Tab-separated table of C-alpha atoms in Angstrom:
chain	number	residue	atom	x	y	z
A	19	MET	CA	31.058	19.250	-19.882
A	20	LYS	CA	33.853	18.371	-18.601
A	21	LYS	CA	34.371	13.947	-19.348
A	22	VAL	CA	35.405	11.070	-16.996
A	23	LEU	CA	36.941	7.682	-17.819
A	24	ILE	CA	35.737	5.438	-15.489
A	25	ILE	CA	38.253	2.189	-15.291
A	26	GLU	CA	37.559	-0.221	-13.218
A	27	ASP	CA	36.709	-4.395	-13.673
A	28	ASN	CA	34.113	-4.639	-10.537
A	29	GLU	CA	30.677	-4.302	-13.518
A	30	ILE	CA	28.874	-2.628	-9.219
A	31	VAL	CA	31.765	-0.690	-8.606
A	32	ARG	CA	31.545	1.067	-12.136
A	33	GLU	CA	28.141	1.805	-12.925
A	34	ASN	CA	27.732	3.432	-10.255
A	35	THR	CA	30.219	5.414	-10.071
A	36	ALA	CA	29.430	6.654	-13.621
A	37	ASP	CA	25.902	7.638	-12.603
A	38	ILE	CA	27.279	9.519	-9.751
A	39	LEU	CA	28.983	11.671	-11.875
A	40	GLU	CA	26.108	11.911	-14.292
A	41	LEU	CA	24.208	12.740	-12.147
A	42	ALA	CA	26.411	15.723	-11.401
A	43	GLY	CA	26.501	16.545	-14.752
A	44	TYR	CA	30.002	15.278	-15.575
A	45	SER	CA	30.110	12.854	-19.225
A	46	THR	CA	30.884	9.124	-18.656
A	47	ALA	CA	32.785	6.260	-20.242
A	48	THR	CA	33.725	3.338	-19.321
A	49	ALA	CA	35.757	0.553	-19.210
A	50	GLU	CA	36.215	-3.013	-17.724
A	51	ASN	CA	39.823	-3.474	-17.437
A	52	GLY	CA	43.015	-1.962	-17.697
A	53	LYS	CA	43.355	-2.614	-21.869
A	54	VAL	CA	40.542	-1.017	-22.711
A	55	GLY	CA	41.135	1.518	-20.330
A	56	VAL	CA	44.119	2.872	-22.072
A	57	LYS	CA	42.400	1.893	-25.698
A	58	LYS	CA	39.778	4.772	-24.656
A	59	ALA	CA	42.151	7.282	-22.985
A	60	LYS	CA	43.692	7.822	-25.711
A	61	GLU	CA	40.554	8.100	-28.612
A	62	LEU	CA	39.476	10.104	-26.191
A	63	LEU	CA	40.980	11.773	-24.242
A	64	PRO	CA	38.908	12.958	-21.022
A	65	ASP	CA	39.154	15.793	-18.741
A	66	VAL	CA	39.533	13.170	-15.675
A	67	ILE	CA	40.552	9.511	-15.572
A	68	VAL	CA	40.005	7.433	-12.434
A	69	CYS	CA	41.456	4.173	-12.135
A	70	ASP	CA	41.885	0.959	-9.980
A	71	ILE	CA	45.149	-0.724	-8.961
A	72	MET	CA	44.004	-4.760	-9.186
A	73	MET	CA	42.926	-5.412	-12.651
A	74	PRO	CA	43.045	-8.037	-15.674
A	75	GLU	CA	44.627	-7.449	-18.444
A	76	LEU	CA	46.871	-4.044	-17.006
A	77	ASP	CA	46.582	-3.131	-13.941
A	78	GLY	CA	46.283	1.028	-12.338
A	79	TYR	CA	50.370	0.811	-12.082
A	80	GLU	CA	50.922	-0.116	-15.877
A	81	VAL	CA	47.485	1.897	-17.381
A	82	LEU	CA	49.175	4.690	-15.603
A	83	GLN	CA	52.834	4.236	-17.171
A	84	ASP	CA	51.705	3.546	-20.662
A	85	LEU	CA	49.825	6.634	-20.530
A	86	ASN	CA	52.440	8.677	-19.163
A	87	GLN	CA	54.081	7.686	-21.916
A	88	ASN	CA	51.514	9.397	-24.981
A	89	THR	CA	52.785	13.386	-25.269
A	90	ASN	CA	48.470	13.494	-25.589
A	91	THR	CA	47.911	11.307	-22.231
A	92	ALA	CA	50.984	12.338	-19.975
A	93	ARG	CA	48.870	15.242	-18.481
A	94	ILE	CA	45.303	13.748	-17.933
A	95	PRO	CA	44.451	14.054	-14.312
A	96	PHE	CA	44.850	10.597	-12.492
A	97	ILE	CA	43.111	9.656	-9.448
A	98	PHE	CA	43.392	5.910	-8.330
A	99	LEU	CA	40.828	3.949	-7.225
A	100	THR	CA	41.228	0.209	-4.595
A	101	ALA	CA	40.455	-0.951	-1.931
A	102	LYS	CA	44.061	-1.499	-0.368
A	103	THR	CA	45.212	0.842	1.801
A	104	GLU	CA	48.285	0.689	2.473
A	105	LYS	CA	50.883	3.366	2.539
A	106	ILE	CA	53.437	1.379	-0.308
A	107	ASP	CA	50.929	0.360	-2.591
A	108	MET	CA	49.986	4.702	-2.368
A	109	ARG	CA	53.787	5.970	-1.925
A	110	LYS	CA	54.351	3.679	-5.830
A	111	GLY	CA	51.191	5.114	-7.202
A	112	MET	CA	52.498	9.205	-6.328
A	113	ASN	CA	55.977	8.080	-7.420
A	114	LEU	CA	54.522	7.211	-10.419
A	115	GLY	CA	52.404	10.298	-11.539
A	116	ALA	CA	48.738	9.625	-10.037
A	117	ASP	CA	47.529	12.934	-9.024
A	118	ASP	CA	45.120	11.660	-5.944
A	119	TYR	CA	44.072	8.019	-4.358
A	120	LEU	CA	40.490	7.205	-3.232
A	121	THR	CA	40.772	4.552	-1.087
A	122	LYS	CA	36.887	2.235	-1.420
A	123	PRO	CA	34.395	1.968	-0.319
A	124	PHE	CA	34.251	6.372	-1.276
A	125	SER	CA	31.897	8.975	-0.990
A	126	GLU	CA	29.707	10.274	-3.497
A	127	LYS	CA	31.106	13.254	-1.996
A	128	GLU	CA	35.279	11.894	-1.813
A	129	LEU	CA	34.451	10.889	-4.857
A	130	LEU	CA	33.348	14.713	-6.647
A	131	GLU	CA	35.682	16.749	-4.449
A	132	ALA	CA	38.834	15.100	-5.521
A	133	ILE	CA	37.608	15.642	-8.972
A	134	ASP	CA	36.382	18.749	-8.569
A	135	CYS	CA	39.379	19.857	-7.282
A	136	ARG	CA	42.040	17.853	-10.142
A	137	LEU	CA	40.346	19.673	-12.544
A	138	ARG	CA	40.770	22.517	-11.058
A	139	LYS	CA	44.320	22.320	-10.447
A	140	HIS	CA	44.780	21.157	-14.460
A	141	ASP	CA	42.955	23.860	-15.730
A	142	PHE	CA	45.496	26.318	-13.589
A	143	LEU	CA	48.333	24.265	-14.965
A	144	LYS	CA	46.700	24.912	-19.068
A	145	GLU	CA	46.477	29.103	-17.741
A	146	HIS	CA	48.213	30.631	-19.893
A	147	TYR	CA	50.770	33.949	-17.864
A	148	SER	CA	52.409	36.383	-19.595
A	149	SER	CA	56.270	37.050	-19.547
A	150	SER	CA	55.834	40.264	-17.325
A	151	ILE	CA	54.904	41.469	-13.887
A	152	GLU	CA	51.503	40.779	-13.516
A	153	GLY	CA	51.447	37.616	-15.410
A	154	VAL	CA	53.708	36.598	-12.772
A	155	THR	CA	51.680	37.471	-9.996
A	156	GLN	CA	48.985	36.554	-11.681
A	157	PHE	CA	50.777	32.839	-11.762
A	158	ILE	CA	52.336	33.294	-8.290
A	159	LYS	CA	48.879	33.817	-6.662
A	160	ALA	CA	47.361	30.858	-8.452
A	161	ALA	CA	49.694	28.698	-7.896
A	162	SER	CA	49.192	29.478	-3.713
A	163	ASN	CA	46.012	28.643	-4.066
A	164	TYR	CA	47.532	25.004	-6.624
A	165	LEU	CA	49.663	24.259	-4.015
A	166	ASP	CA	48.117	25.093	-0.555
A	167	LEU	CA	50.887	27.992	-0.235
A	168	ASP	CA	49.967	31.304	2.229
A	169	HIS	CA	53.451	32.357	2.173
A	170	LEU	CA	53.647	33.286	-0.792
A	171	SER	CA	54.214	36.962	-1.577
A	172	ARG	CA	50.867	38.154	-3.681
A	173	ASP	CA	52.014	41.855	-4.574
A	174	TYR	CA	55.565	42.732	-5.339
A	175	SER	CA	56.373	46.879	-5.227
A	176	SER	CA	59.241	48.214	-7.498
A	177	GLN	CA	62.402	50.417	-7.077
A	178	ASN	CA	64.201	52.724	-8.849
A	179	TYR	CA	68.081	52.312	-10.100
A	180	ARG	CA	70.165	55.110	-11.318
A	181	LYS	CA	72.650	54.899	-14.740
A	182	GLY	CA	75.468	52.550	-13.268
A	183	THR	CA	74.098	51.283	-10.089
A	184	VAL	CA	75.790	47.996	-9.988
A	185	LEU	CA	72.937	45.343	-9.167
A	186	TYR	CA	75.046	42.571	-7.572
A	187	ARG	CA	78.027	41.047	-8.455
A	188	GLU	CA	79.861	38.083	-9.032
A	189	GLY	CA	79.886	35.255	-6.238
A	190	ASN	CA	77.725	37.442	-4.092
A	191	ARG	CA	74.837	35.834	-2.305
A	192	ALA	CA	71.704	35.358	-4.768
A	193	ASN	CA	68.833	36.195	-2.799
A	194	CYS	CA	66.487	38.620	-5.677
A	195	LEU	CA	64.866	37.225	-8.964
A	196	TYR	CA	64.772	40.316	-11.237
A	197	PHE	CA	62.156	41.747	-13.816
A	198	ILE	CA	62.842	45.202	-15.585
A	199	GLN	CA	59.739	47.281	-16.061
A	200	ARG	CA	61.591	49.677	-17.643
A	201	GLY	CA	65.168	50.456	-18.306
A	202	ALA	CA	68.390	48.478	-19.451
A	203	VAL	CA	70.198	45.736	-17.811
A	204	LYS	CA	73.647	44.347	-18.338
A	205	THR	CA	75.524	41.180	-17.460
A	206	PHE	CA	78.878	40.406	-16.999
A	207	LYS	CA	81.927	37.914	-15.936
A	208	THR	CA	84.749	39.620	-15.077
A	209	THR	CA	88.153	37.898	-15.875
A	210	GLU	CA	91.410	36.942	-13.540
A	211	LYS	CA	93.212	40.681	-15.617
A	212	GLY	CA	90.273	42.197	-14.129
A	213	LYS	CA	88.209	43.102	-17.395
A	214	GLU	CA	84.863	42.423	-17.974
A	215	PHE	CA	82.978	39.789	-20.505
A	216	VAL	CA	79.382	41.310	-21.313
A	217	THR	CA	77.335	37.794	-20.952
A	218	GLY	CA	73.891	39.471	-21.646
A	219	LEU	CA	72.408	42.804	-22.453
A	220	TYR	CA	68.146	42.415	-20.646
A	221	SER	CA	65.577	45.512	-20.873
A	222	ASP	CA	61.440	46.043	-20.367
A	223	SER	CA	60.064	42.386	-20.159
A	224	HIS	CA	63.414	40.355	-19.656
A	225	PHE	CA	64.240	38.194	-16.648
A	226	VAL	CA	67.658	39.024	-14.728
A	227	GLY	CA	69.345	36.224	-11.957
A	228	GLN	CA	67.069	33.509	-12.064
A	229	LEU	CA	70.049	31.094	-13.449
A	230	SER	CA	71.930	31.676	-10.245
A	231	LEU	CA	68.910	31.293	-8.000
A	232	LEU	CA	69.282	27.995	-9.773
A	233	SER	CA	72.701	27.035	-9.073
A	234	ASP	CA	73.579	24.901	-5.941
A	235	HIS	CA	76.585	27.523	-5.161
A	236	GLY	CA	73.604	30.009	-3.712
A	237	SER	CA	75.731	33.076	-4.958
A	238	TYR	CA	75.106	34.987	-8.296
A	239	ILE	CA	77.926	33.366	-10.909
A	240	GLU	CA	77.380	36.745	-12.666
A	241	SER	CA	77.600	40.506	-11.938
A	242	ALA	CA	74.321	42.771	-13.046
A	243	ALA	CA	74.920	46.673	-13.449
A	244	ILE	CA	71.895	49.475	-14.414
A	245	LEU	CA	72.391	50.626	-18.918
A	246	GLU	CA	70.216	53.228	-17.871
A	247	ASP	CA	67.541	54.368	-15.908
A	248	ALA	CA	65.917	51.211	-14.778
A	249	GLU	CA	62.159	50.320	-12.434
A	250	LEU	CA	63.475	46.858	-11.533
A	251	TYR	CA	60.216	44.912	-9.175
A	252	GLU	CA	62.454	41.599	-6.763
A	253	ILE	CA	60.711	38.302	-6.249
A	254	PRO	CA	62.639	36.522	-3.147
A	255	LYS	CA	64.446	33.565	-3.164
A	256	SER	CA	62.422	31.937	-1.032
A	257	ASP	CA	58.612	32.283	-3.333
A	258	PHE	CA	61.364	31.531	-6.643
A	259	THR	CA	62.499	28.241	-4.592
A	260	SER	CA	59.204	27.610	-2.912
A	261	LEU	CA	57.612	27.198	-7.107
A	262	LEU	CA	60.294	25.364	-8.415
A	263	HIS	CA	60.795	22.590	-5.419
A	264	ALA	CA	56.235	22.230	-4.735
A	265	ASN	CA	55.287	20.630	-7.738
A	266	LYS	CA	56.874	19.703	-11.453
A	267	ASP	CA	54.356	20.528	-13.578
A	268	VAL	CA	54.711	23.919	-11.294
A	269	ALA	CA	58.007	24.531	-11.417
A	270	ASN	CA	57.881	24.008	-15.417
A	271	LYS	CA	55.394	26.173	-15.935
A	272	PHE	CA	57.122	28.898	-13.761
A	273	VAL	CA	60.064	28.963	-15.693
A	274	SER	CA	58.741	29.047	-18.995
A	275	ILE	CA	57.745	32.765	-17.372
A	276	ILE	CA	60.514	34.062	-16.055
A	277	SER	CA	63.856	31.836	-18.547
A	278	ASN	CA	63.951	35.064	-21.233
A	279	ASN	CA	64.849	33.436	-24.629
A	280	LEU	CA	67.059	31.097	-23.789
A	281	VAL	CA	67.703	30.538	-27.502
A	282	GLU	CA	69.635	33.889	-28.058
A	283	VAL	CA	71.361	33.420	-25.044
A	284	GLN	CA	72.909	30.616	-26.964
A	285	GLU	CA	73.683	32.018	-30.270
A	286	GLN	CA	75.357	34.835	-28.176
A	287	LEU	CA	77.795	32.383	-26.752
A	288	ILE	CA	78.353	30.827	-30.404
A	289	ASN	CA	78.672	33.907	-31.752
A	290	VAL	CA	81.309	34.803	-29.779
A	291	ALA	CA	83.423	31.647	-30.062
A	292	PHE	CA	83.027	31.244	-33.815
A	293	GLY	CA	82.584	34.130	-35.587
A	294	THR	CA	84.811	36.434	-37.226
A	295	VAL	CA	85.157	39.988	-35.023
A	296	ARG	CA	83.668	41.584	-38.118
A	297	GLN	CA	80.728	39.304	-37.472
A	298	ARG	CA	80.792	39.262	-34.086
A	299	VAL	CA	80.167	43.184	-34.225
A	300	ALA	CA	77.599	43.212	-36.901
A	301	LYS	CA	74.709	40.533	-35.495
A	302	THR	CA	75.789	42.822	-32.365
A	303	LEU	CA	74.782	45.950	-33.317
A	304	LEU	CA	72.069	44.347	-35.436
A	305	ASP	CA	70.940	42.729	-32.334
A	306	ILE	CA	70.748	45.605	-29.441
A	307	HIS	CA	68.728	47.413	-32.706
A	308	ASN	CA	66.149	44.927	-33.396
A	309	LYS	CA	65.843	44.283	-29.190
A	310	SER	CA	65.407	48.194	-28.854
A	311	ILE	CA	67.458	47.968	-26.199
A	312	LEU	CA	69.697	51.259	-25.764
A	313	LEU	CA	67.642	53.244	-28.628
A	314	ASN	CA	67.799	57.071	-28.595
A	315	ASN	CA	63.957	57.930	-29.252
A	316	GLU	CA	65.182	61.099	-32.298
A	317	ASN	CA	67.290	58.782	-34.299
A	318	ASN	CA	67.181	55.139	-33.410
A	319	GLY	CA	71.027	56.371	-32.054
A	320	ILE	CA	72.062	53.075	-30.463
A	321	SER	CA	73.653	54.805	-26.806
A	322	ILE	CA	76.130	52.095	-25.818
A	323	CYS	CA	80.149	52.563	-24.066
A	324	ARG	CA	83.053	51.211	-26.428
A	325	GLU	CA	83.919	49.063	-23.000
A	326	ASP	CA	80.856	47.908	-23.064
A	327	PHE	CA	80.594	47.048	-26.663
A	328	ALA	CA	83.870	45.035	-26.388
A	329	GLY	CA	82.192	43.286	-24.043
A	330	LEU	CA	79.768	41.742	-25.469
A	331	ILE	CA	81.545	40.409	-28.576
A	332	GLY	CA	84.208	39.696	-26.308
A	333	THR	CA	87.355	41.460	-27.996
A	334	ALA	CA	89.659	44.057	-26.827
A	335	THR	CA	87.998	47.652	-26.507
A	336	GLU	CA	90.237	48.692	-29.031
A	337	THR	CA	89.565	46.218	-31.372
A	338	ALA	CA	86.087	47.155	-30.363
A	339	ILE	CA	86.381	51.008	-31.615
A	340	ARG	CA	88.912	50.123	-35.398
A	341	MET	CA	85.731	48.348	-36.454
A	342	LEU	CA	82.934	50.222	-35.970
A	343	THR	CA	85.570	52.617	-37.742
A	344	GLU	CA	85.586	50.725	-40.279
A	345	PHE	CA	81.969	49.978	-40.582
A	346	LYS	CA	81.078	54.149	-40.765
A	347	ASN	CA	84.005	54.727	-43.520
A	348	GLU	CA	82.258	51.557	-45.388
A	349	GLY	CA	78.374	54.098	-44.906
A	350	LEU	CA	77.224	51.188	-42.848
A	351	ILE	CA	77.019	52.841	-39.794
A	352	THR	CA	77.185	56.889	-38.254
A	353	ILE	CA	78.378	57.734	-35.198
A	354	GLY	CA	76.397	61.448	-33.892
A	355	HIS	CA	76.418	63.515	-30.809
A	356	ALA	CA	77.560	61.923	-27.308
A	357	ARG	CA	79.300	58.661	-29.563
A	358	LYS	CA	75.769	56.938	-30.332
A	359	ILE	CA	75.478	54.672	-33.010
A	360	VAL	CA	73.342	54.786	-35.862
A	361	ILE	CA	73.074	52.075	-38.401
A	362	GLU	CA	72.245	52.810	-41.452
A	363	ASP	CA	72.668	50.121	-43.937
A	364	LYS	CA	70.662	47.156	-42.120
A	365	GLU	CA	71.180	44.938	-45.460
A	366	THR	CA	74.611	45.031	-45.864
A	367	LEU	CA	75.404	44.349	-41.449
A	368	GLU	CA	72.773	41.610	-41.894
A	369	ASP	CA	74.515	40.430	-45.082
A	370	ILE	CA	77.915	40.434	-42.813
A	371	ALA	CA	76.383	39.238	-39.657
A	372	LEU	CA	76.052	35.887	-41.647
A	373	PHE	CA	78.079	35.483	-43.748
A	374	GLY	CA	81.581	37.733	-43.318
């Protein structure tokens, strides 16, 4: 049974509203002013709050501001209830974060529809969606209903790409977010001297291109190329931006789904900036192995060209080859057929990555 808190200083309106909701199957609690209402909201954590604006102690705006500062109550759907009809008052309430507005006198139907709508939309925001194409598709379908957006795509189709294909280049117009169903993709930036600096390696269930779609320039901020045959889904920029700009809560939820692990990206940049070459080589080998990117199924050998590996650790190709040779001579790795790198002593590599 969903719980509704009614904050209203007019006893007749307060009790009549509670009666309507209880007859409709809701559990109700009431408060006669804003101060009591804030206290009860924090104690009861109702599923929705219906609150008058003009009240003693605290007015409706102050109630909403107080609850928004509390992590336990900030996300509770909030419906203003008022006799005022001026647009400036409605706009002020919405700017503070109110979900809906009912003008007194209201009908039983208007009240029940408003509460039902807010509860259904709140349930959507609490739902968990996986970081997969199925999860994104489910989210976009639900978001379309939540936001009443009919133009969003309801299904996406995949395309196959061969190894070596450039997916997009830095400076090109950014028009798609890509989801990797299978395969591997590298992102990279090209220096003024024409050398590549690899900014990331991505494999199954990762998204690529999202940061470019968020940039103000409207173009890709890095290049992307296929490292091994891949199946990718394209999510149009129009869908991406519609979800970001239509509603703050929807945008936050969407970004959490498609963000991959940005902490790992930050750690990689710190590793390149401050780690020794020996540390960077060890950590990069471990990252690729642990993420199962570019691994050969027979012996878990890492299949990566030396130029890409050098780009990942931020050094010259010759330096990367020299360090791999040192690791081989120390028995930490072996280099097999087709120059595949096999990790032989993971524990020592972990020590090197941490302590150098």
